[in-house]
Tab-separated table of C-alpha atoms and ligand atoms in Angstrom:
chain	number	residue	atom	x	y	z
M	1	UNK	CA	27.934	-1.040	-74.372
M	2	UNK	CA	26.183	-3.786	-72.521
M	3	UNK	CA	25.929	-6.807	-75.163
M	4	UNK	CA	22.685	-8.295	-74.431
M	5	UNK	CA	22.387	-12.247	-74.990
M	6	UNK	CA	19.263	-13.220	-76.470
M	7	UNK	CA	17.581	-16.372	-77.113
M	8	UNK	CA	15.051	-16.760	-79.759
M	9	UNK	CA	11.815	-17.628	-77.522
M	10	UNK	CA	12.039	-15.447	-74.972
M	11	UNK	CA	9.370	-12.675	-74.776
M	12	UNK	CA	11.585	-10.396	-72.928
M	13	UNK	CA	14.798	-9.805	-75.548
M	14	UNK	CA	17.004	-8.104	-72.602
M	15	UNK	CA	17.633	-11.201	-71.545
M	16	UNK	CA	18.488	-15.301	-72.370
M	17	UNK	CA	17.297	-18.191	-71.085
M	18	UNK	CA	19.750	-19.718	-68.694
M	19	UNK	CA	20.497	-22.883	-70.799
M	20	UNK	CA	22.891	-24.704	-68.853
M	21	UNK	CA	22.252	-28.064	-68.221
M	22	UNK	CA	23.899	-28.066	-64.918
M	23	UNK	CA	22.250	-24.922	-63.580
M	24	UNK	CA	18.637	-25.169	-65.136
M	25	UNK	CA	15.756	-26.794	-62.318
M	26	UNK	CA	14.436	-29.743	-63.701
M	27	UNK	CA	10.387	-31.147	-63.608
M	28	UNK	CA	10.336	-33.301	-61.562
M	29	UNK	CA	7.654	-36.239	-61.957
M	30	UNK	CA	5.670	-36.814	-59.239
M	31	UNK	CA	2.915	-39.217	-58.736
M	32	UNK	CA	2.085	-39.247	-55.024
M	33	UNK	CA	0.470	-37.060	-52.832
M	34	UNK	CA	1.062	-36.010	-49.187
M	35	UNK	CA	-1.936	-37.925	-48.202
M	36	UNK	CA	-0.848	-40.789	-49.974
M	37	UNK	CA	2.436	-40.647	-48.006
M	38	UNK	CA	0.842	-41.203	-44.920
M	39	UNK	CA	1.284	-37.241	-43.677
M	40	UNK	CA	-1.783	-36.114	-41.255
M	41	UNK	CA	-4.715	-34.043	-42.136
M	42	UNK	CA	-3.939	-30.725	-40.167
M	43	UNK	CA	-0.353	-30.722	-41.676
M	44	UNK	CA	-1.168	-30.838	-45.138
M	45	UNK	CA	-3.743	-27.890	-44.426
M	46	UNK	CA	-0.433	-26.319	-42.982
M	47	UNK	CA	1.259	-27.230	-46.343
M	48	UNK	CA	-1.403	-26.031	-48.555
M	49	UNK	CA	-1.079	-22.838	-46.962
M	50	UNK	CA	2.182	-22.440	-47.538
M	51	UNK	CA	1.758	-23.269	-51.230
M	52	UNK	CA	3.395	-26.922	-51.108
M	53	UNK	CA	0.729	-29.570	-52.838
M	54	UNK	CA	2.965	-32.066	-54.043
M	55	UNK	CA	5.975	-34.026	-52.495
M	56	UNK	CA	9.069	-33.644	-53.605
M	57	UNK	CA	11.572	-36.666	-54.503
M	58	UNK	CA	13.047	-36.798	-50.818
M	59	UNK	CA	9.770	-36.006	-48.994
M	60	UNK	CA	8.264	-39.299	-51.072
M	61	UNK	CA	10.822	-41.057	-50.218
M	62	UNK	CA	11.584	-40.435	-46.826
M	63	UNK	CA	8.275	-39.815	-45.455
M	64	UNK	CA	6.666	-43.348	-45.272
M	65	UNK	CA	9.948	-44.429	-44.025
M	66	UNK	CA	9.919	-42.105	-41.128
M	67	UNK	CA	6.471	-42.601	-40.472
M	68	UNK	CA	6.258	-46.799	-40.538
M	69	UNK	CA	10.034	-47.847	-39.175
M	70	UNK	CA	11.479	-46.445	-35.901
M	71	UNK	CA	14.844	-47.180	-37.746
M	72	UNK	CA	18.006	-44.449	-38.725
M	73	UNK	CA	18.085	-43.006	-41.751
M	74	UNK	CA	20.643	-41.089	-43.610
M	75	UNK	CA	19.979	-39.084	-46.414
M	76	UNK	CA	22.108	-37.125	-49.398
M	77	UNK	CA	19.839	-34.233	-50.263
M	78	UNK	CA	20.962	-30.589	-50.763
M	79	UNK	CA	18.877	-27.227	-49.823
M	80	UNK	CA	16.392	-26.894	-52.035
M	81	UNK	CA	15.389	-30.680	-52.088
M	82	UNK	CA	12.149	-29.926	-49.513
M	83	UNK	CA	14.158	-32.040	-46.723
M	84	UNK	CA	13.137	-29.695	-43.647
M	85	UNK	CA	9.543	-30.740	-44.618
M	86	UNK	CA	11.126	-34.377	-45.093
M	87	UNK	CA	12.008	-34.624	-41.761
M	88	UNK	CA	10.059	-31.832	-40.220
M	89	UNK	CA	6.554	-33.526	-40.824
M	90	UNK	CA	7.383	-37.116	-39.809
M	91	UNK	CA	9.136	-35.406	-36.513
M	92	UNK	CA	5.867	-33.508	-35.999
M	93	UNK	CA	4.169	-36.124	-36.455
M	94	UNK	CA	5.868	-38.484	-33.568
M	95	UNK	CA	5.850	-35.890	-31.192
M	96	UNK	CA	2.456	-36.032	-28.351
M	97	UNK	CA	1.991	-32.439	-27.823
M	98	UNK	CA	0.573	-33.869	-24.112
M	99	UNK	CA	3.986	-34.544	-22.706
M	100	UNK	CA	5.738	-31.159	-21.931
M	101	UNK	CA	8.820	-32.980	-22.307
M	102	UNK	CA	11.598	-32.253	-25.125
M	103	UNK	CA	11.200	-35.202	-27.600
M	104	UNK	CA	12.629	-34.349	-30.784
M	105	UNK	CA	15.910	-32.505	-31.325
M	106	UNK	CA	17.272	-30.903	-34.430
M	107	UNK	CA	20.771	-29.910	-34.824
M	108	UNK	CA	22.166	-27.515	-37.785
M	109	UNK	CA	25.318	-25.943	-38.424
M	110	UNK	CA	24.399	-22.430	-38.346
M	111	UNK	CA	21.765	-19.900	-36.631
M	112	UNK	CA	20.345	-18.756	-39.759
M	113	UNK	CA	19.258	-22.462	-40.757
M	114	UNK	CA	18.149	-23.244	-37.572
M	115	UNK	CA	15.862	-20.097	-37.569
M	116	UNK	CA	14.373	-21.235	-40.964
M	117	UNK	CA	13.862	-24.939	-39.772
M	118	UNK	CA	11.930	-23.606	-36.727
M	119	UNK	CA	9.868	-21.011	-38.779
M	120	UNK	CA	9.275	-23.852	-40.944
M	121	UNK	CA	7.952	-26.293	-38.088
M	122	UNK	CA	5.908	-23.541	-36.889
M	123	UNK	CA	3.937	-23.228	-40.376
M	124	UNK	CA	3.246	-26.930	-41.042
M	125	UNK	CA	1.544	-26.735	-37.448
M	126	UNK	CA	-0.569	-24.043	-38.334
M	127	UNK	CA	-3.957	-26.209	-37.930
M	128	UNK	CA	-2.346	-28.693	-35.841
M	129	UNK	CA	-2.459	-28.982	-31.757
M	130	UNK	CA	-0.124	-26.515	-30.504
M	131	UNK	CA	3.792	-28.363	-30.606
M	132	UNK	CA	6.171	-25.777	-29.102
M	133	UNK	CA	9.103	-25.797	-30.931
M	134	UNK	CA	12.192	-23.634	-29.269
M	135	UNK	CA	15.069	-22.405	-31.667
M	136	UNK	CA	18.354	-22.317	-29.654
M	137	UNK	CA	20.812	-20.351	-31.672
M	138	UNK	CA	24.198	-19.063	-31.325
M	139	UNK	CA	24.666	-15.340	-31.689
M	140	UNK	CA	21.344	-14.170	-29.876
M	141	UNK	CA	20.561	-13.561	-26.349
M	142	UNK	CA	21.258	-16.997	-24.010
M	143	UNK	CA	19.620	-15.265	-21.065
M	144	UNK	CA	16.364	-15.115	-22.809
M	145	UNK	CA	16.965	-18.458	-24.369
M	146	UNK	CA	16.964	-19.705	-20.667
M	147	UNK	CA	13.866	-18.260	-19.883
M	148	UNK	CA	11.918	-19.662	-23.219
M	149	UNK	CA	12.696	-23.203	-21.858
M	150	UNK	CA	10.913	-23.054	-18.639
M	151	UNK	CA	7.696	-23.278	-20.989
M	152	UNK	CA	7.067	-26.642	-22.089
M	153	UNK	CA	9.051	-27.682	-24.878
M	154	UNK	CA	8.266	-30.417	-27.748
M	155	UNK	CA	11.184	-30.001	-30.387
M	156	UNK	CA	14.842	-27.379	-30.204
M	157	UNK	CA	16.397	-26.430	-33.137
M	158	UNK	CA	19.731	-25.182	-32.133
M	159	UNK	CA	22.848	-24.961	-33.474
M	160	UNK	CA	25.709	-27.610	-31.498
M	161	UNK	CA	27.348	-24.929	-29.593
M	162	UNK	CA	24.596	-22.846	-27.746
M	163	UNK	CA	23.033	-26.426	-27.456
M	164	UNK	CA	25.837	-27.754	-24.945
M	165	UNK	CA	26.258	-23.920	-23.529
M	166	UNK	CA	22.321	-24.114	-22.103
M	167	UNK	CA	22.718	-27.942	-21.182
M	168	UNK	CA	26.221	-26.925	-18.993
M	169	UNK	CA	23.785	-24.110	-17.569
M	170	UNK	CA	21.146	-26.746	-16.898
M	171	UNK	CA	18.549	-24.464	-19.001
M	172	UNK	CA	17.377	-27.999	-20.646
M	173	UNK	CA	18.065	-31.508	-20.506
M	174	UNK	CA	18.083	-33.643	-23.534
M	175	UNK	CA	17.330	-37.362	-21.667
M	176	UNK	CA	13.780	-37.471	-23.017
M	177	UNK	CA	14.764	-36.897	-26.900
M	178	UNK	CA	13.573	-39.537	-28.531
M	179	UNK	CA	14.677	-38.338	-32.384
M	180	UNK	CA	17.771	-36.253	-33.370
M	181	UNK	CA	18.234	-34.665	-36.612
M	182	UNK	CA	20.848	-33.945	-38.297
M	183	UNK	CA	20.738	-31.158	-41.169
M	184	UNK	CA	24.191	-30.300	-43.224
M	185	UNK	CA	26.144	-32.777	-41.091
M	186	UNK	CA	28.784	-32.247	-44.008
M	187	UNK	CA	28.771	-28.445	-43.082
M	188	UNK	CA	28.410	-29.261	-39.303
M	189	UNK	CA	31.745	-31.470	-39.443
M	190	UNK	CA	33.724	-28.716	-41.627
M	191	UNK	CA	32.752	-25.858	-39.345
M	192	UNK	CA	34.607	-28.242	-36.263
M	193	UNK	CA	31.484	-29.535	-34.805
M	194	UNK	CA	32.893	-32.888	-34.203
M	195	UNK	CA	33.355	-32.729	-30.052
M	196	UNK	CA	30.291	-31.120	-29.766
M	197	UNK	CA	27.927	-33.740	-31.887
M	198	UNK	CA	29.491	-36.442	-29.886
M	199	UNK	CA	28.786	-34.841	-26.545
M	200	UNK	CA	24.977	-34.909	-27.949
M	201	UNK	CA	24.985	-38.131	-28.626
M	202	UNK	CA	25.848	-39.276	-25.798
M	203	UNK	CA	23.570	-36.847	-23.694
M	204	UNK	CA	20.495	-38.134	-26.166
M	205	UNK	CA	21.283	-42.224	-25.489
M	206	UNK	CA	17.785	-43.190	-24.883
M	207	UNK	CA	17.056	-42.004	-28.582
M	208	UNK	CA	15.036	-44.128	-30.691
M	209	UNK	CA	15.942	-42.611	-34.108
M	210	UNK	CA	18.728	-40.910	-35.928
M	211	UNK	CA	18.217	-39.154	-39.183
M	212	UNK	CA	20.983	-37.122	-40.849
M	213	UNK	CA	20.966	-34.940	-43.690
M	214	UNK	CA	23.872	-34.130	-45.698
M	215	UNK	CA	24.568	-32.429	-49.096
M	216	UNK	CA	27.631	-34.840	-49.023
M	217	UNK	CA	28.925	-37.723	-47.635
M	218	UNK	CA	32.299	-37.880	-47.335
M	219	UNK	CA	34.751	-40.250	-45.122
M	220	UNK	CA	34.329	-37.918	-42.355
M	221	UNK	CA	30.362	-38.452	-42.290
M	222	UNK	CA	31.069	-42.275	-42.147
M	223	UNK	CA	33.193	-42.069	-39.124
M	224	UNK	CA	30.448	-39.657	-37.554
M	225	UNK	CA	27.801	-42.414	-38.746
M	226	UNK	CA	29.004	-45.232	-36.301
M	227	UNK	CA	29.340	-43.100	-33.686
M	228	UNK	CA	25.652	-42.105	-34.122
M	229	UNK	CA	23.643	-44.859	-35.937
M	230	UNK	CA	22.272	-48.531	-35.463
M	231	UNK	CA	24.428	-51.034	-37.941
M	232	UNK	CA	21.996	-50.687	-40.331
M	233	UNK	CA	20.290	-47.480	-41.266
M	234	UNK	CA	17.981	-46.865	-44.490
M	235	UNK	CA	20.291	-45.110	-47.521
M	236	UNK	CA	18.742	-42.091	-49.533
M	237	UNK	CA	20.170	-40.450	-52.214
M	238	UNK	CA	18.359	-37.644	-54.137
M	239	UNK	CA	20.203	-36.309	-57.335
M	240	UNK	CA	21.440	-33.009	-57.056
M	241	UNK	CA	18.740	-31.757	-60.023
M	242	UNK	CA	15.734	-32.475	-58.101
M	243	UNK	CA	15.705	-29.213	-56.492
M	244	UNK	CA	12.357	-27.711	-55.668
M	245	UNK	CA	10.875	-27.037	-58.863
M	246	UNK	CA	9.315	-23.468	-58.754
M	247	UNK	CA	8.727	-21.118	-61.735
M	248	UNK	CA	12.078	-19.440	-61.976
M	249	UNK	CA	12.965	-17.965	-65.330
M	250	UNK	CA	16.169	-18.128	-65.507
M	251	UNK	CA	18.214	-15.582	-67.870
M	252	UNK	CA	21.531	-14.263	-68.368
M	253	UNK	CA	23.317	-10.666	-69.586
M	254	UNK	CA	26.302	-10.471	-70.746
M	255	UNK	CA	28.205	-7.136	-69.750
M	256	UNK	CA	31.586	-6.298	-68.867
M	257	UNK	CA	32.362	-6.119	-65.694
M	258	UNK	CA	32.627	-1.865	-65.916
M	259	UNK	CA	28.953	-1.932	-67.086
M	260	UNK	CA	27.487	-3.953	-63.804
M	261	UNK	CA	26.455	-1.188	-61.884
M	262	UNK	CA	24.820	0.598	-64.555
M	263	UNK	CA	22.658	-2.717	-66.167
M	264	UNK	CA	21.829	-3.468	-62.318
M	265	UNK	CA	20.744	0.499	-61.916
M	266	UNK	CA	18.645	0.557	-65.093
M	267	UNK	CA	16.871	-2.998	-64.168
M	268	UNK	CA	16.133	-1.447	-60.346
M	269	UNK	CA	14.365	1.692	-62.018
M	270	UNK	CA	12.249	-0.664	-63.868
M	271	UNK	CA	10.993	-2.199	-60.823
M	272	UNK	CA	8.458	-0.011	-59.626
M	273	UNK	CA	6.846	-1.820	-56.187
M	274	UNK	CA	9.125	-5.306	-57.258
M	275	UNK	CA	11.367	-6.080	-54.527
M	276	UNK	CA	14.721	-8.839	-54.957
M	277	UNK	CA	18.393	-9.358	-53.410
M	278	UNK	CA	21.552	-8.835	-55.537
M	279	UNK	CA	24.039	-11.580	-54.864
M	280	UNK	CA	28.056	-10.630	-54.841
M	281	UNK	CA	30.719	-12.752	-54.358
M	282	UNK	CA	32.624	-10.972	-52.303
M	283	UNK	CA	32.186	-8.521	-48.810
M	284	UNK	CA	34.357	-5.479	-51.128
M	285	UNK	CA	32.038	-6.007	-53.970
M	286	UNK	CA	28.869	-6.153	-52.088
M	287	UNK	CA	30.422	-2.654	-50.234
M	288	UNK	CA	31.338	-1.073	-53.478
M	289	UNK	CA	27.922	-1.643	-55.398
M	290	UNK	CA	25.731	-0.735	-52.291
M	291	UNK	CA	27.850	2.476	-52.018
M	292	UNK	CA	27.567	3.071	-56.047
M	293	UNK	CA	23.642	2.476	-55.908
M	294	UNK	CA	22.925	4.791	-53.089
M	295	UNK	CA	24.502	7.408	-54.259
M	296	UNK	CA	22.268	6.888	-57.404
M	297	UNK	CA	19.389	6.961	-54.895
M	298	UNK	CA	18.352	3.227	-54.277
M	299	UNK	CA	16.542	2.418	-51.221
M	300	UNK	CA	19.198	-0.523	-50.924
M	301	UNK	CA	20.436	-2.558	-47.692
M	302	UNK	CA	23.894	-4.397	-47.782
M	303	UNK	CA	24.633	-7.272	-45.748
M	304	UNK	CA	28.261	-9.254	-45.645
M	305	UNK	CA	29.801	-11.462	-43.248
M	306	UNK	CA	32.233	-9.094	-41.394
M	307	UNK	CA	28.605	-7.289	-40.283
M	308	UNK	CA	27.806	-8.467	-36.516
M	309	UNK	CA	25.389	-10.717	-35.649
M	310	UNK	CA	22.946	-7.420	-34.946
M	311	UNK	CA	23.641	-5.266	-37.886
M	312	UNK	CA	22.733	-8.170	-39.819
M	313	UNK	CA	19.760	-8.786	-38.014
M	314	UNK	CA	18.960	-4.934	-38.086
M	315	UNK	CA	19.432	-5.472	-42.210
M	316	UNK	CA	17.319	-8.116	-42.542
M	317	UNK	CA	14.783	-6.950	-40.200
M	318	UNK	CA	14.558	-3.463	-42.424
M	319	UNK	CA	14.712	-5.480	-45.815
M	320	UNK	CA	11.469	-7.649	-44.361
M	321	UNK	CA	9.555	-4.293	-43.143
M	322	UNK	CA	10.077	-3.467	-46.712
M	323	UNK	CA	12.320	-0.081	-45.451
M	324	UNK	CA	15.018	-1.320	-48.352
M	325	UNK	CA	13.493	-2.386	-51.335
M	326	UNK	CA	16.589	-3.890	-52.530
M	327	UNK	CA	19.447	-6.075	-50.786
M	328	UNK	CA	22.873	-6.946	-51.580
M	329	UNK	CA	24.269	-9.675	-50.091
M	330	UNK	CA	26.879	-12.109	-50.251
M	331	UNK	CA	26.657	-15.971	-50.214
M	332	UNK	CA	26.866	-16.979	-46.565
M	333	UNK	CA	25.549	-13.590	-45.043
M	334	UNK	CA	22.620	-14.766	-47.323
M	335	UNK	CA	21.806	-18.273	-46.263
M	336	UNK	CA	19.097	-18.075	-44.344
M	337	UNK	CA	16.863	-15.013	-46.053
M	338	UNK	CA	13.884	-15.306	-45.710
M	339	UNK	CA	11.800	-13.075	-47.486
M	340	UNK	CA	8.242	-13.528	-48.985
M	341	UNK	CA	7.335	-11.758	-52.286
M	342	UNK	CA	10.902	-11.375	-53.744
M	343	UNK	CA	10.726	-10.847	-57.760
M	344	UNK	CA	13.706	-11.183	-58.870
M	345	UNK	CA	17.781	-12.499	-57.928
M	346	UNK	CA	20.593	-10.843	-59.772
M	347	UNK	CA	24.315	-12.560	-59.740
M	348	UNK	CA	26.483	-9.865	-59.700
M	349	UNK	CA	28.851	-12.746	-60.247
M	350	UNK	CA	28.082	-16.397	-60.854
M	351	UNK	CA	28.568	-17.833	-57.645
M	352	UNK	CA	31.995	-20.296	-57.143
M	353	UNK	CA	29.988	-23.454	-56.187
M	354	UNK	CA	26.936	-24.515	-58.556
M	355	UNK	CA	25.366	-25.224	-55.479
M	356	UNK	CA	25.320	-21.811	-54.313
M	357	UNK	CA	23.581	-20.565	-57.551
M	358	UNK	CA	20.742	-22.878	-56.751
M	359	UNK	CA	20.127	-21.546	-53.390
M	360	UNK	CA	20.853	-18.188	-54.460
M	361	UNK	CA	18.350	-18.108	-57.241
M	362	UNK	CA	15.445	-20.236	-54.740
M	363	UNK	CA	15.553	-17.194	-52.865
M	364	UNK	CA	12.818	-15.773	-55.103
M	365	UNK	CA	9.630	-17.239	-56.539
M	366	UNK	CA	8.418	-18.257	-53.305
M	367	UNK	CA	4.945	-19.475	-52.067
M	368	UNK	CA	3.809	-20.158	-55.798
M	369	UNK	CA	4.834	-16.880	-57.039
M	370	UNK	CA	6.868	-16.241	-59.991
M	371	UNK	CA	10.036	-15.085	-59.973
M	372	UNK	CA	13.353	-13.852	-62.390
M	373	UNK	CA	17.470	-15.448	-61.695
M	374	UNK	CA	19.267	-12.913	-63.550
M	375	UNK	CA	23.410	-13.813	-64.055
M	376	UNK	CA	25.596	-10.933	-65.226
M	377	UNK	CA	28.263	-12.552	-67.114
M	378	UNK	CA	31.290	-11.323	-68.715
M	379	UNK	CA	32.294	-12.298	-72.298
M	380	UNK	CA	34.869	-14.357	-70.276
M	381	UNK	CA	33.307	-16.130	-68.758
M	382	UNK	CA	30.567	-17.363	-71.590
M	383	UNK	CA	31.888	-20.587	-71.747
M	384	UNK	CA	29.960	-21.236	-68.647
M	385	UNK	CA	26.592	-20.776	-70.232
M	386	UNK	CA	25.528	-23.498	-72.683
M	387	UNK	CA	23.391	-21.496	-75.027
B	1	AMP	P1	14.425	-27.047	-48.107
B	1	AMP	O1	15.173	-27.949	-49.050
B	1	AMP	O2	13.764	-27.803	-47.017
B	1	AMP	O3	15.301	-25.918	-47.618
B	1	AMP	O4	13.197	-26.395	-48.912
B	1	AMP	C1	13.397	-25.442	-49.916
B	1	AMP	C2	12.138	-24.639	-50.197
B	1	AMP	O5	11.187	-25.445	-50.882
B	1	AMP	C3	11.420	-24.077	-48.990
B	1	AMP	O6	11.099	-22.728	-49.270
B	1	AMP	C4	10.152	-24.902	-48.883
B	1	AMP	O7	9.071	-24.170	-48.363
B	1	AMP	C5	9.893	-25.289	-50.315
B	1	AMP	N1	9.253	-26.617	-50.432
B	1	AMP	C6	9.456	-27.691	-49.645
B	1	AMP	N2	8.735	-28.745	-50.076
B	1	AMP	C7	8.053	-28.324	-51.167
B	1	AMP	C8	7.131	-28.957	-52.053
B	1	AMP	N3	6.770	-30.228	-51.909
B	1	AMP	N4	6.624	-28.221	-53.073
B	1	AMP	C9	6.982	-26.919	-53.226
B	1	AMP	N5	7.847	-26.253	-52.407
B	1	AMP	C10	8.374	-26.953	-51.393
């Protein structure tokens, strides 16, 4: 029997309220606006569209700064915070879409973020004078990579690797940059970026600015920090809560974990046209249920990190077309998903880092919908819920 937790004001008595103080998205106060902030008409028509009205903590407080100082700037801000629009906007906003040379470069530590970063770029500039913005990735075709930089060039996003692969084959130079970004230099550093970040810096001397962005800063990041920054660059720190705040309802169910497959089955036939990604913890798991659901007859997609680079991009590319209705994924497969319209997130499993959970759930409720973060939870493990 699946024990169902229930909490006495929700509507819905299948499920709880996720009460945990750790896990639940906070309000967050805000008082200015992105016109206040100093951010240019055509981008906050770009904004609008995509549903964003008010800044978030980071955006108010890095904005101005990047708009009025030419100085560095490091900031402690997780996904979720709004920090591609944080830097994004200011970077957009220093670039002069009349020079066809490369000005601003972004660096992240893996394909799928530097995809979303670009995508992201290329929305806030939707009323703006065309700024070409090139996303130089690892894992997809260098040739045609090559042949996208002959066209003028404003801002790459590319990941460190395929970055120094095109400058070795002279596909791009980076002596015109005048701002590098940094996003997840903590992840950039653990996935042995190191050589490569200092070979940028040194190719990107005549830079003006340096802004990083990391979840955490640990002594690693400090070391990195003199080898990239003035003596003194402006400090932000955004607390960990102040994650996007979009209309999530977070709930919980407890079931054993013999019962998963049949609570997740019975919540999929209830979906009718509603479309949302099942999160596993691990690449067996995420096998195992996709096999167990389409046998059932689930138009499900599964996607894992031992898939290559182009069955996941054959996965995703289905799950966007809306061929799958469904998709199971795991944690990193999953980072960069993408996916308007999503109604719901299950956790097969509550994720190992908190962090994860947050990202995981952020992948629904997008562009001002609503959205569900369902957590299957074993009577084990109910000491992680605060109820
Ligand atoms: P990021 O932390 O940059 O990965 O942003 C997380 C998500 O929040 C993205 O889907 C953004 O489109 C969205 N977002 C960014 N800024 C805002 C904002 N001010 N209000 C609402 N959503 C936002």
């Amino acid at each position: 029997m699946i024990l169902v937790a229930r909490h006495g004001s929700s509507n819905d008595p299948e499920f709880s309220h996720f009460r945990s103080a750790v896990i639940k998205h906070k309000q967050i106060n805000m008082s200015k606006t992105f016109k206040e902030l100093g951010v240019r008409e055509d981008l906050i028509l770009g904004l609008q569209a995509l549903g964003i009205i008010k800044p978030t903590e980071i955006q108010e407080k890095a904005i101005p700064f990047l708009l009025e100082n030419s100085g560095d700037l490091i900031a402690q801000a997780q996904t979720g915070t709004g920090k591609t629009a944080a830097f994004g906007l200011p970077l957009l906003t220093k670039i002069n879409p009349k020079s066809p040379e490369i000005q601003g470069v972004i660096i992240a530590p893996t394909r799928e973020l530097a995809k979303q970063i670009g995508k992201q770029l290329f929305r806030y500039t939707k009323f703006s004078e065309k700024i070409f913005v090139e996303v130089l990735s690892g894992g997809d075709n260098i040739d045609r990579q090559v042949a996208a930089l002959q066209r003028p060039t404003h801002i790459v996003v590319a990941t460190p690797g395929r970055l120094i692969d095109l400058i070795k084959r002279r596909a791009l130079t980076l002596i015109s940059t005048k701002h590098l970004v940094l996003d997840e230099a903590d992840e950039m550093l653990s996935m042995g970026f190191k050589k490569e970040l200092l070979t940028i810096f040194g190719l990107t001397r005549g830079r003006r600015s340096t802004w990083l962005f990391s979840a955490t800063i640990p002594d690693a990041i400090h070391s990195l920090i003199k080898d990239c920054m003035s003596e003194k660059p402006h400090l932000l720190k955004i607390d960990k809560a102040h994650v996007v705040n979009r209309d999530i309802d977070h709930r919980f169910a407890i079931c054993s974990r013999d019962e998963k497959t049949e609570f997740i089955s019975s919540f999929l036939k209830r979906q009718k046209e509603n479309r949302g990604v099942i999160f596993c913890r691990t690449k067996a798991g995420s096998v195992v249920l996709g096999k167990q659901l389409t046998i059932k007859g689930f138009p499900i997609d599964v996607i894992h990190g031992d898939l290559t680079q182009k069955e996941r991009d054959t996965v995703m590319r289905s799950f966007k077309k809306e061929r799958s209705q469904f998709l199971i994924a795991t944690d990193v497969a999953a980072r960069g998903i993408d996916v308007e319209g999503l109604s719901f997130v299950i956790h097969h499993q509550l994720p190992e880092q908190i962090e994860y959970y947050t990202h995981r759930s952020g992948r629904t409720a997008r562009a001002g919908k609503k959205g569900i973060s369902i957590a299957l939870i074993e009577p084990r493990e109910r000491a992680k819920i605060n109820n």
